[in-house]
Structure formats: C-alpha cells, structure tokens
C-alpha cells in the first residue's frame, strides 16, 4: 500500500458529496509533508478545495497553499488556451478567446474533446515533471469514466490533427500503473457503495487506468466491544439508569439513547461495508486496497480536518 | 426547534392545492424516496389519480413500484401491494420511470421536418452522445415529459422526482439552456456551410485552429450534424418556452429535499435563492435523515462531560456490593460510561451543526417535515409508506 504516494498522478473520484475533496486535500497534504512536490487540482471547481487549506480561491494558475503543496482549479477553456499557445505558438491574446469558447461549444457534442483538454493538462504536468505527485480532485463517478477514456474516444473519432497526435503519450501515462492510479472514495452507505462497485467494473472495462484503491470515508467509531456491549445493556433501563440519573443530577436516558443511535447506525452501515469488501475481494491477487478514514466530529472544515484526514491516511498506508 | 417546523398539515394543504409538485434537491438526499412517499400518501389520503414520475430509482425501489421493466410508460401500483403493506388507499398510485433515450428519440421525431431527417439524426453517431449528456439532457427531458403528461390530463397530481444532477439548479435552467443553445451565435457559426465560412471574419481563427487541432473531416462531421439538428430548432424553442411556463404556473410547486449536511445545504440554499427570480413557487423544505431533536436538550453536554470525568468513581460505586451493576467488572463499566459521555459530545457536535444549517434553510422557506434516518433503506412500498408517514405528519419526533 506504501506505493500509493509513489505514483505520479492520482485521480480521486466517487459519488457526489462522499468526501472527494476532503480526501484529495488530505492525501496531498500527506505527500507534501513527506517531501514530495505536490499539486492538487480541483476539476469540478466549487471552491471546496481552497477551504480545505483555508486558502484564497484556487485558480487555473496554481498557488502555493502549504510547504511543498500547490493548488489549482481546472478550467477547460483556460487549459485549451494554454495548450493552443504552447502547441501552435499562437499569441495568447488575439482570437484565442473566441476559439476556446467555440471549442467548448463543440465539446458539448463531441465526446472527449473537453475531457482530453482537462486530462491533457494533468498528464502534461506529469510529463514535464513539474511535480512529484499530481492529486486530482476529479469529477464524480458519473463522469470520471468519460474523462479517463477520452483519449481512446478521441482516437476513434478523430482521424488526423494535433489532438489525435497527442493521445499517444497521454495514454502511455494513464495506462502505466506505476505512474497513474484512480482512488475511489466511498462512504459505508447503500448508494455510495453501489456506485463504487459499479465504478470499479467500468474503470476496468472502459479505461486503462489502474485502480489504486478505495477509501471508505466517514466510518463511524465502534463504541463497544462484546463485554462493553453487555455492560451497556445492563446499564440501560431499570435501577442502573435511575442510579446514573441520580448521580448526575439529571436524566441519563438521552446519553444512553445517543449511544444506541450510534451503535445502530454503525451496524446498519456495516452491512454495506461488508458488501463493498466482498465485491472488492475477488480472486487472490486482484484484491483492491481499502483505506478507512474515520468520521471526524469537528465543528468546521479546514486545515485541522485536512490534517486529521492526512494522519488517518498515513496510518492506513502504513498498515 | 419546532418553531421552524411548519404546521404538520402544511404539506397536506400544499399537495391538495397543486397539480404538479417538483421534488428537487442535491444528490443522494432522498429525492426519489420522498417523491414516492408523498405520492403514496396523497393517493392514500387525498384520493384521485396520483402519478410519481421518477428518475433513476434504486433498483429495489423500482421493482417495488412495479417498474422493473422500464417501459417509459406509467404503471399502476397494484392495490394488493398496498394491502400487503397494510394500507388501503382510496386513490390510485401510478409510477413512471423516465426513459431519457426514448424520450429524446420521440422529441426528434416530433420536431424533425420529415421522417428522413429524423432518421438521419437518430442514426448519427454524435446524436448518441448528445442524447446521453448534452445540455443537461436528462433535466430537459424530465420537464419535457412532465409537460406531456400534464397536458394529457390523466392525473390529479403529478409528483416529479428530479435527476441526480451535479447541481440542483441545472434542472431549472434546462429549458432556457435548450432555447439558448438553438439560438446561439456559436451554433450559427458552426453550421455555416463549409466553403462560405471564411466570409465570417470572426470565425476565421476558429476554423484555422480547429482544422489543425481536430482535423477538417471531424469538423465537417460535427457541422453536418449540427445542420441537421438545427432543423429541430423552431419546434424545440417553442416547446422549451411552454415547458418553462408550466414550471412557473400557479398549479406547480417546488419542494426542496435536503439533509442537514454542509454540502447539500449549501446547494439547497443556492437552489432556493434562484426560484423567485424565475417566478417559481417554493412550497417548502423537507429535511431528511436528520438527527433526533433530544440531542439538543439543554444541560446534556455538561452531563456528558461529568460522565467522562467521573466514570471511574461512578463505575466503582455502581459495581460495589448492592450497587445496580454489582455483578459487572468496574473496569468495563468505567469504559462504557466514559464512552457514553464522549459519544454524546461527538453526536452533539453534529446535531448543533445540523441545527445551525436548519436555521439557515428556514430563512428561505417553511420546513414542512424533518424525517429521521430510518433503520432500513426505502426499498419497498412498506418503506415508502413508513417514510411517508414521517413526511406527512411533519416528522414530529
Ligand atoms: N471523514 C469525515 N468526517 C466528517 N465529515 C466529513 C469527512 N469527510 C468529509 N466530510 C464532510 O463531508 C462534506 C463533503 O465532503 P467533500 O466536499 O470533501 O465531498 P466531495 O465528494 O468533494 O463533494 P462534491 O461531490 O460536492 O465535490 C463536507 O462537509 C466535509 O466536511
Ligand atoms: N429517511 C431515510 N432513512 C433511511 N434511508 C433513507 C431515508 N431516505 C432515503 N433513504 C435511502 O437513502 C438512499 C438515497 O435515497 P434516494 O435514492 O431517494 O436519494 P435521491 O436524492 O433520489 O438520490 P439521487 O440524487 O442519486 O437521485 C436510498 O438508499 C434510500 O433508500
Ligand atoms: Mg468536491
Ligand atoms: Mg433519485
């Protein structure tokens, strides 16, 4: 599992809201702390990444947010503009704005055009060795396959032209498990688990990108072992609860109820976790690494939560 | 907290006075489940013919609603199924699952100038891609189908579940974007017949670059497709306007579903803020999977702290001879007591955050129900009805 951070390009994906941005930020923070020059890129720019570092809004041009750590947000139009000015040596100014807008328009119909520009920029950063690691806070499960399969899609649609020539080296990078991997974030709930299992299948059958692992985020703590569980049952109701209430000068029932709520919720989620493990287990050798990140009971989201996620990931990578 | 909860009957009143209820909200919060629940409750309590137009339901829920085979047509949920779930509706519940591809094909056939053009569009490889994901096609198709169903007039109430878009707002913008797409300058530039393109000075750099980057053959393929597609323009634009009108009609109301987690709340707020400008009516908010309100009782935090601090002393007393836990190991009991306190404080952090989010949401609209996280997923009619009872009563806890 230690090799995760030795890759060059990691796409972090998963269902909406499961914690892609949080995990990307934590992972990038961990890599940076271990001395890797790291770039983290928010593809679906909503500004959540910047808030993970308590930094000003990210832009297409990267900015440093911590030692060894830079952040940017993807902008397919800006990316295309950069690409055109590099490839065609066109001046950045005249005409390129309209060109890029029209491309964006064409891209709404032609599969792969917008994606190739996004993936292209990320691969380019890897190829040029600007960074040791590029962590991509990628699009959600519904769109990631289209993005990662863009080079093949373009290959089959476009016969000639610069874009076609570009797909070769991108595929080299994307298909190399030593350099590139996808990390799926899930939570132990029905829909995220179902989507994760489906996505694992699609990544394998429709893209050439290696599945580096699955992060199970927001795992609730296990309150009690078997013996504690028995003591807890004995404490609930009757004389024991009355004793507790008296000793504390107030009703103890809500405290017991809250524990029961946690135990029950965790238990109902365990079933989904089980399903995930079963689906990922597969034949020996094909086992996908699972990393667990606990639910963080914090008041707000920022540097502190990012550090805690980094620490949790570090512990998982060691084991 | 009850102050922000509307009268338990507010939802009932809303349902009784509308013909269309659009259930919107962020991804994964329970739109599909809540839409089905409201429709089922309306069929039970209000009677009449109620349709739930659903998008992408979880497989088990689809089966439960008799939608195992997506036919793109409405199916009645059999009364026996209700009987099995212990309910006896005096109305009828119908369900339909949106079939995006099929609806698109129908739309093309309807608006194409002739069958030959329709065929050429349907056969074009780019169309396959377009019908899949172009300009929020899912969203547009949902409202388009809604329009069709409403004008057929077969139902007293249509409850619409909305697609899991990246952003709930996309759903509202879909008709407008569709109209804009067809009247955009870019589309015109792209569909200028290939040879006369160089007449347009503004477009020149585009063709120069596009030829070099994508190759002119691909560009011609795209242009040809757009030329064909443009023949649909007039019909589409007129239709998109009508669809938009239906959404802002007085008989239509929007209901926002959200959990009280940060990301969904932010999205729900952005969504609600847009409604007035679009002259859309916000009926209210249904909160789903909320923590129980007892967690917010005063002084509990202090009590939990004490439990953590005094766990050892308390455990010793309780496990002493004659104590209520005399036959238990004090070490274990101490651990349990400390855990009870710590756990309460953890959950309370989340509950307080939720309470804050609830206040934010309540600024935008009446909170019509707060539904707890149920022990089981909503995957059969019994589950739908169980959720429905919480929604219907306002989720009194
Ligand atoms: N381990 C965790 N414990 C508690 N809260 C968490 C945890 N991970 C993420 N969250 C919270 O969950 C919410 C969603 O996280 P995040 O924004 O990272 O998800 P996302 O997958 O990037 O969402 P989107 O699909 O909207 O981009 C945030 O409020 C975040 O603070
Ligand atoms: N109150 C509840 N208690 C327990 N489980 C619930 C509750 N509400 C919904 N669920 C479950 O949560 C999951 C998500 O619900 P649902 O499919 O209705 O969400 P959605 O908003 O329609 O999602 P999407 O945006 O993907 O369409 C389902 O597994 C459903 O059974
Ligand atoms: Mg995100
Ligand atoms: Mg749904």
PDB file of N, CA, C and O in Angstrom, chain B residues 66-123:
ATOM      1  N   UNK B  66     -43.266  -1.541  -9.238  1.00  0.00           N
ATOM      2  CA  UNK B  66     -43.724  -2.218 -10.444  1.00  0.00           C
ATOM      3  C   UNK B  66     -43.041  -1.702 -11.694  1.00  0.00           C
ATOM      4  O   UNK B  66     -43.552  -1.812 -12.801  1.00  0.00           O
ATOM      5  N   UNK B  67     -41.849  -1.098 -11.504  1.00  0.00           N
ATOM      6  CA  UNK B  67     -41.165  -0.508 -12.646  1.00  0.00           C
ATOM      7  C   UNK B  67     -39.962  -1.334 -13.068  1.00  0.00           C
ATOM      8  O   UNK B  67     -39.023  -0.830 -13.645  1.00  0.00           O
ATOM      9  N   UNK B  68     -40.017  -2.625 -12.759  1.00  0.00           N
ATOM     10  CA  UNK B  68     -38.860  -3.472 -13.036  1.00  0.00           C
ATOM     11  C   UNK B  68     -38.416  -3.352 -14.485  1.00  0.00           C
ATOM     12  O   UNK B  68     -37.239  -3.243 -14.780  1.00  0.00           O
ATOM     13  N   UNK B  69     -39.391  -3.356 -15.391  1.00  0.00           N
ATOM     14  CA  UNK B  69     -39.022  -3.167 -16.796  1.00  0.00           C
ATOM     15  C   UNK B  69     -39.364  -1.743 -17.186  1.00  0.00           C
ATOM     16  O   UNK B  69     -40.518  -1.380 -17.309  1.00  0.00           O
ATOM     17  N   UNK B  70     -38.331  -0.927 -17.366  1.00  0.00           N
ATOM     18  CA  UNK B  70     -38.554   0.472 -17.715  1.00  0.00           C
ATOM     19  C   UNK B  70     -39.179   0.549 -19.094  1.00  0.00           C
ATOM     20  O   UNK B  70     -38.545   0.290 -20.084  1.00  0.00           O
ATOM     21  N   UNK B  71     -40.430   0.901 -19.145  1.00  0.00           N
ATOM     22  CA  UNK B  71     -41.104   0.949 -20.433  1.00  0.00           C
ATOM     23  C   UNK B  71     -41.328   2.377 -20.862  1.00  0.00           C
ATOM     24  O   UNK B  71     -41.784   2.648 -21.948  1.00  0.00           O
ATOM     25  N   UNK B  72     -40.984   3.332 -19.989  1.00  0.00           N
ATOM     26  CA  UNK B  72     -41.258   4.717 -20.307  1.00  0.00           C
ATOM     27  C   UNK B  72     -42.755   4.997 -20.266  1.00  0.00           C
ATOM     28  O   UNK B  72     -43.214   6.007 -20.766  1.00  0.00           O
ATOM     29  N   UNK B  73     -43.499   4.081 -19.690  1.00  0.00           N
ATOM     30  CA  UNK B  73     -44.943   4.317 -19.543  1.00  0.00           C
ATOM     31  C   UNK B  73     -45.356   4.138 -18.091  1.00  0.00           C
ATOM     32  O   UNK B  73     -44.722   3.430 -17.327  1.00  0.00           O
ATOM     33  N   UNK B  74     -46.459   4.790 -17.741  1.00  0.00           N
ATOM     34  CA  UNK B  74     -46.910   4.722 -16.352  1.00  0.00           C
ATOM     35  C   UNK B  74     -47.493   3.340 -16.037  1.00  0.00           C
ATOM     36  O   UNK B  74     -48.159   2.722 -16.862  1.00  0.00           O
ATOM     37  N   UNK B  75     -47.209   2.867 -14.826  1.00  0.00           N
ATOM     38  CA  UNK B  75     -47.764   1.600 -14.353  1.00  0.00           C
ATOM     39  C   UNK B  75     -48.511   1.891 -13.064  1.00  0.00           C
ATOM     40  O   UNK B  75     -48.023   2.659 -12.247  1.00  0.00           O
ATOM     41  N   UNK B  76     -49.631   1.227 -12.887  1.00  0.00           N
ATOM     42  CA  UNK B  76     -50.317   1.429 -11.628  1.00  0.00           C
ATOM     43  C   UNK B  76     -49.715   0.515 -10.560  1.00  0.00           C
ATOM     44  O   UNK B  76     -49.468  -0.665 -10.803  1.00  0.00           O
ATOM     45  N   UNK B  77     -49.492   1.070  -9.372  1.00  0.00           N
ATOM     46  CA  UNK B  77     -49.047   0.233  -8.255  1.00  0.00           C
ATOM     47  C   UNK B  77     -50.286  -0.511  -7.782  1.00  0.00           C
ATOM     48  O   UNK B  77     -51.283   0.106  -7.387  1.00  0.00           O
ATOM     49  N   UNK B  78     -50.267  -1.833  -7.859  1.00  0.00           N
ATOM     50  CA  UNK B  78     -51.492  -2.595  -7.602  1.00  0.00           C
ATOM     51  C   UNK B  78     -52.000  -2.416  -6.167  1.00  0.00           C
ATOM     52  O   UNK B  78     -51.198  -2.351  -5.237  1.00  0.00           O
ATOM     53  N   UNK B  79     -53.321  -2.330  -6.001  1.00  0.00           N
ATOM     54  CA  UNK B  79     -53.901  -2.176  -4.661  1.00  0.00           C
ATOM     55  C   UNK B  79     -53.461  -3.294  -3.717  1.00  0.00           C
ATOM     56  O   UNK B  79     -53.311  -3.059  -2.519  1.00  0.00           O
ATOM     57  N   UNK B  80     -53.200  -4.484  -4.287  1.00  0.00           N
ATOM     58  CA  UNK B  80     -52.774  -5.604  -3.422  1.00  0.00           C
ATOM     59  C   UNK B  80     -51.455  -5.266  -2.738  1.00  0.00           C
ATOM     60  O   UNK B  80     -51.209  -5.668  -1.603  1.00  0.00           O
ATOM     61  N   UNK B  81     -50.605  -4.550  -3.470  1.00  0.00           N
ATOM     62  CA  UNK B  81     -49.310  -4.188  -2.886  1.00  0.00           C
ATOM     63  C   UNK B  81     -49.530  -3.293  -1.661  1.00  0.00           C
ATOM     64  O   UNK B  81     -48.843  -3.428  -0.653  1.00  0.00           O
ATOM     65  N   UNK B  82     -50.505  -2.393  -1.785  1.00  0.00           N
ATOM     66  CA  UNK B  82     -50.829  -1.529  -0.638  1.00  0.00           C
ATOM     67  C   UNK B  82     -51.370  -2.376   0.504  1.00  0.00           C
ATOM     68  O   UNK B  82     -51.003  -2.195   1.662  1.00  0.00           O
ATOM     69  N   UNK B  83     -52.275  -3.296   0.148  1.00  0.00           N
ATOM     70  CA  UNK B  83     -52.879  -4.150   1.170  1.00  0.00           C
ATOM     71  C   UNK B  83     -51.793  -4.907   1.927  1.00  0.00           C
ATOM     72  O   UNK B  83     -51.805  -4.988   3.150  1.00  0.00           O
ATOM     73  N   UNK B  84     -50.818  -5.419   1.160  1.00  0.00           N
ATOM     74  CA  UNK B  84     -49.716  -6.147   1.757  1.00  0.00           C
ATOM     75  C   UNK B  84     -48.942  -5.268   2.734  1.00  0.00           C
ATOM     76  O   UNK B  84     -48.428  -5.732   3.753  1.00  0.00           O
ATOM     77  N   UNK B  85     -48.829  -3.980   2.387  1.00  0.00           N
ATOM     78  CA  UNK B  85     -48.090  -3.044   3.240  1.00  0.00           C
ATOM     79  C   UNK B  85     -48.989  -2.453   4.318  1.00  0.00           C
ATOM     80  O   UNK B  85     -48.587  -1.536   5.035  1.00  0.00           O
ATOM     81  N   UNK B  86     -50.207  -2.959   4.408  1.00  0.00           N
ATOM     82  CA  UNK B  86     -51.105  -2.527   5.470  1.00  0.00           C
ATOM     83  C   UNK B  86     -51.765  -1.189   5.225  1.00  0.00           C
ATOM     84  O   UNK B  86     -52.089  -0.466   6.164  1.00  0.00           O
ATOM     85  N   UNK B  87     -51.970  -0.821   3.963  1.00  0.00           N
ATOM     86  CA  UNK B  87     -52.634   0.456   3.670  1.00  0.00           C
ATOM     87  C   UNK B  87     -53.774   0.228   2.683  1.00  0.00           C
ATOM     88  O   UNK B  87     -53.758  -0.723   1.913  1.00  0.00           O
ATOM     89  N   UNK B  88     -54.772   1.095   2.739  1.00  0.00           N
ATOM     90  CA  UNK B  88     -55.904   0.975   1.826  1.00  0.00           C
ATOM     91  C   UNK B  88     -56.201   2.334   1.209  1.00  0.00           C
ATOM     92  O   UNK B  88     -57.013   3.093   1.723  1.00  0.00           O
ATOM     93  N   UNK B  89     -55.500   2.666   0.129  1.00  0.00           N
ATOM     94  CA  UNK B  89     -55.683   3.989  -0.461  1.00  0.00           C
ATOM     95  C   UNK B  89     -57.051   4.095  -1.138  1.00  0.00           C
ATOM     96  O   UNK B  89     -57.518   3.113  -1.723  1.00  0.00           O
ATOM     97  N   UNK B  90     -57.712   5.245  -1.026  1.00  0.00           N
ATOM     98  CA  UNK B  90     -58.922   5.361  -1.837  1.00  0.00           C
ATOM     99  C   UNK B  90     -58.627   6.011  -3.178  1.00  0.00           C
ATOM    100  O   UNK B  90     -59.495   6.135  -4.016  1.00  0.00           O
ATOM    101  N   UNK B  91     -57.379   6.388  -3.389  1.00  0.00           N
ATOM    102  CA  UNK B  91     -56.980   6.867  -4.710  1.00  0.00           C
ATOM    103  C   UNK B  91     -56.094   5.837  -5.397  1.00  0.00           C
ATOM    104  O   UNK B  91     -55.943   4.733  -4.906  1.00  0.00           O
ATOM    105  N   UNK B  92     -55.533   6.238  -6.554  1.00  0.00           N
ATOM    106  CA  UNK B  92     -54.660   5.326  -7.297  1.00  0.00           C
ATOM    107  C   UNK B  92     -53.252   5.903  -7.355  1.00  0.00           C
ATOM    108  O   UNK B  92     -53.076   7.091  -7.592  1.00  0.00           O
ATOM    109  N   UNK B  93     -52.281   5.034  -7.144  1.00  0.00           N
ATOM    110  CA  UNK B  93     -50.897   5.464  -7.298  1.00  0.00           C
ATOM    111  C   UNK B  93     -50.328   4.883  -8.580  1.00  0.00           C
ATOM    112  O   UNK B  93     -50.380   3.671  -8.804  1.00  0.00           O
ATOM    113  N   UNK B  94     -49.817   5.777  -9.415  1.00  0.00           N
ATOM    114  CA  UNK B  94     -49.176   5.357 -10.652  1.00  0.00           C
ATOM    115  C   UNK B  94     -47.710   5.766 -10.589  1.00  0.00           C
ATOM    116  O   UNK B  94     -47.381   6.745  -9.923  1.00  0.00           O
ATOM    117  N   UNK B  95     -46.899   5.021 -11.287  1.00  0.00           N
ATOM    118  CA  UNK B  95     -45.478   5.363 -11.300  1.00  0.00           C
ATOM    119  C   UNK B  95     -44.946   5.233 -12.717  1.00  0.00           C
ATOM    120  O   UNK B  95     -45.358   4.365 -13.480  1.00  0.00           O
ATOM    121  N   UNK B  96     -44.063   6.132 -13.057  1.00  0.00           N
ATOM    122  CA  UNK B  96     -43.401   6.034 -14.359  1.00  0.00           C
ATOM    123  C   UNK B  96     -41.930   6.335 -14.177  1.00  0.00           C
ATOM    124  O   UNK B  96     -41.565   7.238 -13.443  1.00  0.00           O
ATOM    125  N   UNK B  97     -41.125   5.586 -14.868  1.00  0.00           N
ATOM    126  CA  UNK B  97     -39.697   5.846 -14.826  1.00  0.00           C
ATOM    127  C   UNK B  97     -39.295   6.526 -16.125  1.00  0.00           C
ATOM    128  O   UNK B  97     -39.636   6.062 -17.206  1.00  0.00           O
ATOM    129  N   UNK B  98     -38.582   7.616 -15.989  1.00  0.00           N
ATOM    130  CA  UNK B  98     -38.176   8.371 -17.163  1.00  0.00           C
ATOM    131  C   UNK B  98     -37.193   7.560 -17.993  1.00  0.00           C
ATOM    132  O   UNK B  98     -36.245   7.009 -17.467  1.00  0.00           O
ATOM    133  N   UNK B  99     -37.445   7.519 -19.288  1.00  0.00           N
ATOM    134  CA  UNK B  99     -36.519   6.856 -20.188  1.00  0.00           C
ATOM    135  C   UNK B  99     -35.929   7.931 -21.096  1.00  0.00           C
ATOM    136  O   UNK B  99     -36.530   8.341 -22.082  1.00  0.00           O
ATOM    137  N   UNK B 100     -34.750   8.398 -20.730  1.00  0.00           N
ATOM    138  CA  UNK B 100     -34.173   9.557 -21.420  1.00  0.00           C
ATOM    139  C   UNK B 100     -33.988   9.323 -22.911  1.00  0.00           C
ATOM    140  O   UNK B 100     -34.387  10.130 -23.735  1.00  0.00           O
ATOM    141  N   UNK B 101     -33.397   8.198 -23.240  1.00  0.00           N
ATOM    142  CA  UNK B 101     -33.089   7.927 -24.638  1.00  0.00           C
ATOM    143  C   UNK B 101     -34.351   7.890 -25.474  1.00  0.00           C
ATOM    144  O   UNK B 101     -34.463   8.545 -26.503  1.00  0.00           O
ATOM    145  N   UNK B 102     -35.324   7.151 -24.971  1.00  0.00           N
ATOM    146  CA  UNK B 102     -36.576   7.011 -25.697  1.00  0.00           C
ATOM    147  C   UNK B 102     -37.281   8.365 -25.847  1.00  0.00           C
ATOM    148  O   UNK B 102     -37.823   8.682 -26.897  1.00  0.00           O
ATOM    149  N   UNK B 103     -37.248   9.174 -24.788  1.00  0.00           N
ATOM    150  CA  UNK B 103     -37.899  10.472 -24.851  1.00  0.00           C
ATOM    151  C   UNK B 103     -37.212  11.387 -25.857  1.00  0.00           C
ATOM    152  O   UNK B 103     -37.870  12.138 -26.576  1.00  0.00           O
ATOM    153  N   UNK B 104     -35.907  11.305 -25.887  1.00  0.00           N
ATOM    154  CA  UNK B 104     -35.176  12.109 -26.874  1.00  0.00           C
ATOM    155  C   UNK B 104     -35.575  11.708 -28.292  1.00  0.00           C
ATOM    156  O   UNK B 104     -35.853  12.551 -29.135  1.00  0.00           O
ATOM    157  N   UNK B 105     -35.583  10.410 -28.528  1.00  0.00           N
ATOM    158  CA  UNK B 105     -35.936   9.935 -29.863  1.00  0.00           C
ATOM    159  C   UNK B 105     -37.318  10.447 -30.273  1.00  0.00           C
ATOM    160  O   UNK B 105     -37.537  10.878 -31.396  1.00  0.00           O
ATOM    161  N   UNK B 106     -38.241  10.395 -29.313  1.00  0.00           N
ATOM    162  CA  UNK B 106     -39.600  10.853 -29.596  1.00  0.00           C
ATOM    163  C   UNK B 106     -39.604  12.328 -29.954  1.00  0.00           C
ATOM    164  O   UNK B 106     -40.302  12.770 -30.848  1.00  0.00           O
ATOM    165  N   UNK B 107     -38.805  13.081 -29.219  1.00  0.00           N
ATOM    166  CA  UNK B 107     -38.717  14.519 -29.426  1.00  0.00           C
ATOM    167  C   UNK B 107     -38.179  14.836 -30.819  1.00  0.00           C
ATOM    168  O   UNK B 107     -38.694  15.695 -31.534  1.00  0.00           O
ATOM    169  N   UNK B 108     -37.152  14.106 -31.210  1.00  0.00           N
ATOM    170  CA  UNK B 108     -36.560  14.319 -32.534  1.00  0.00           C
ATOM    171  C   UNK B 108     -37.600  14.004 -33.606  1.00  0.00           C
ATOM    172  O   UNK B 108     -37.806  14.770 -34.546  1.00  0.00           O
ATOM    173  N   UNK B 109     -38.310  12.894 -33.444  1.00  0.00           N
ATOM    174  CA  UNK B 109     -39.307  12.520 -34.443  1.00  0.00           C
ATOM    175  C   UNK B 109     -40.387  13.583 -34.543  1.00  0.00           C
ATOM    176  O   UNK B 109     -40.844  13.923 -35.618  1.00  0.00           O
ATOM    177  N   UNK B 110     -40.776  14.123 -33.377  1.00  0.00           N
ATOM    178  CA  UNK B 110     -41.854  15.097 -33.384  1.00  0.00           C
ATOM    179  C   UNK B 110     -41.449  16.394 -34.078  1.00  0.00           C
ATOM    180  O   UNK B 110     -42.209  16.988 -34.806  1.00  0.00           O
ATOM    181  N   UNK B 111     -40.221  16.838 -33.852  1.00  0.00           N
ATOM    182  CA  UNK B 111     -39.841  18.158 -34.334  1.00  0.00           C
ATOM    183  C   UNK B 111     -39.085  18.157 -35.660  1.00  0.00           C
ATOM    184  O   UNK B 111     -38.855  19.211 -36.230  1.00  0.00           O
ATOM    185  N   UNK B 112     -38.680  17.005 -36.130  1.00  0.00           N
ATOM    186  CA  UNK B 112     -37.968  16.965 -37.405  1.00  0.00           C
ATOM    187  C   UNK B 112     -38.924  17.317 -38.535  1.00  0.00           C
ATOM    188  O   UNK B 112     -40.115  16.994 -38.470  1.00  0.00           O
ATOM    189  N   UNK B 113     -38.424  17.995 -39.571  1.00  0.00           N
ATOM    190  CA  UNK B 113     -39.303  18.423 -40.669  1.00  0.00           C
ATOM    191  C   UNK B 113     -39.883  17.228 -41.432  1.00  0.00           C
ATOM    192  O   UNK B 113     -40.980  17.319 -41.967  1.00  0.00           O
ATOM    193  N   UNK B 114     -39.157  16.135 -41.515  1.00  0.00           N
ATOM    194  CA  UNK B 114     -39.668  14.960 -42.209  1.00  0.00           C
ATOM    195  C   UNK B 114     -39.010  13.710 -41.629  1.00  0.00           C
ATOM    196  O   UNK B 114     -37.965  13.793 -40.998  1.00  0.00           O
ATOM    197  N   UNK B 115     -39.607  12.554 -41.878  1.00  0.00           N
ATOM    198  CA  UNK B 115     -39.081  11.312 -41.300  1.00  0.00           C
ATOM    199  C   UNK B 115     -37.647  11.018 -41.731  1.00  0.00           C
ATOM    200  O   UNK B 115     -36.865  10.459 -40.977  1.00  0.00           O
ATOM    201  N   UNK B 116     -37.316  11.437 -42.951  1.00  0.00           N
ATOM    202  CA  UNK B 116     -35.975  11.161 -43.448  1.00  0.00           C
ATOM    203  C   UNK B 116     -34.932  11.887 -42.593  1.00  0.00           C
ATOM    204  O   UNK B 116     -33.925  11.301 -42.180  1.00  0.00           O
ATOM    205  N   UNK B 117     -35.182  13.168 -42.325  1.00  0.00           N
ATOM    206  CA  UNK B 117     -34.255  13.940 -41.487  1.00  0.00           C
ATOM    207  C   UNK B 117     -34.177  13.335 -40.093  1.00  0.00           C
ATOM    208  O   UNK B 117     -33.096  13.216 -39.521  1.00  0.00           O
ATOM    209  N   UNK B 118     -35.341  12.954 -39.578  1.00  0.00           N
ATOM    210  CA  UNK B 118     -35.369  12.341 -38.242  1.00  0.00           C
ATOM    211  C   UNK B 118     -34.451  11.127 -38.214  1.00  0.00           C
ATOM    212  O   UNK B 118     -33.633  10.961 -37.307  1.00  0.00           O
ATOM    213  N   UNK B 119     -34.564  10.298 -39.229  1.00  0.00           N
ATOM    214  CA  UNK B 119     -33.749   9.079 -39.307  1.00  0.00           C
ATOM    215  C   UNK B 119     -32.252   9.420 -39.305  1.00  0.00           C
ATOM    216  O   UNK B 119     -31.443   8.830 -38.614  1.00  0.00           O
ATOM    217  N   UNK B 120     -31.925  10.438 -40.146  1.00  0.00           N
ATOM    218  CA  UNK B 120     -30.502  10.795 -40.264  1.00  0.00           C
ATOM    219  C   UNK B 120     -29.956  11.299 -38.928  1.00  0.00           C
ATOM    220  O   UNK B 120     -28.805  11.048 -38.589  1.00  0.00           O
ATOM    221  N   UNK B 121     -30.791  12.026 -38.199  1.00  0.00           N
ATOM    222  CA  UNK B 121     -30.325  12.500 -36.891  1.00  0.00           C
ATOM    223  C   UNK B 121     -30.154  11.324 -35.943  1.00  0.00           C
ATOM    224  O   UNK B 121     -29.128  11.162 -35.297  1.00  0.00           O
ATOM    225  N   UNK B 122     -31.172  10.477 -35.904  1.00  0.00           N
ATOM    226  CA  UNK B 122     -31.135   9.363 -34.956  1.00  0.00           C
ATOM    227  C   UNK B 122     -29.966   8.421 -35.240  1.00  0.00           C
ATOM    228  O   UNK B 122     -29.433   7.789 -34.330  1.00  0.00           O
ATOM    229  N   UNK B 123     -29.581   8.333 -36.528  1.00  0.00           N
ATOM    230  CA  UNK B 123     -28.502   7.412 -36.878  1.00  0.00           C
ATOM    231  C   UNK B 123     -27.117   8.015 -36.707  1.00  0.00           C
ATOM    232  O   UNK B 123     -26.119   7.307 -36.762  1.00  0.00           O
TER     233      UNK B 123
END
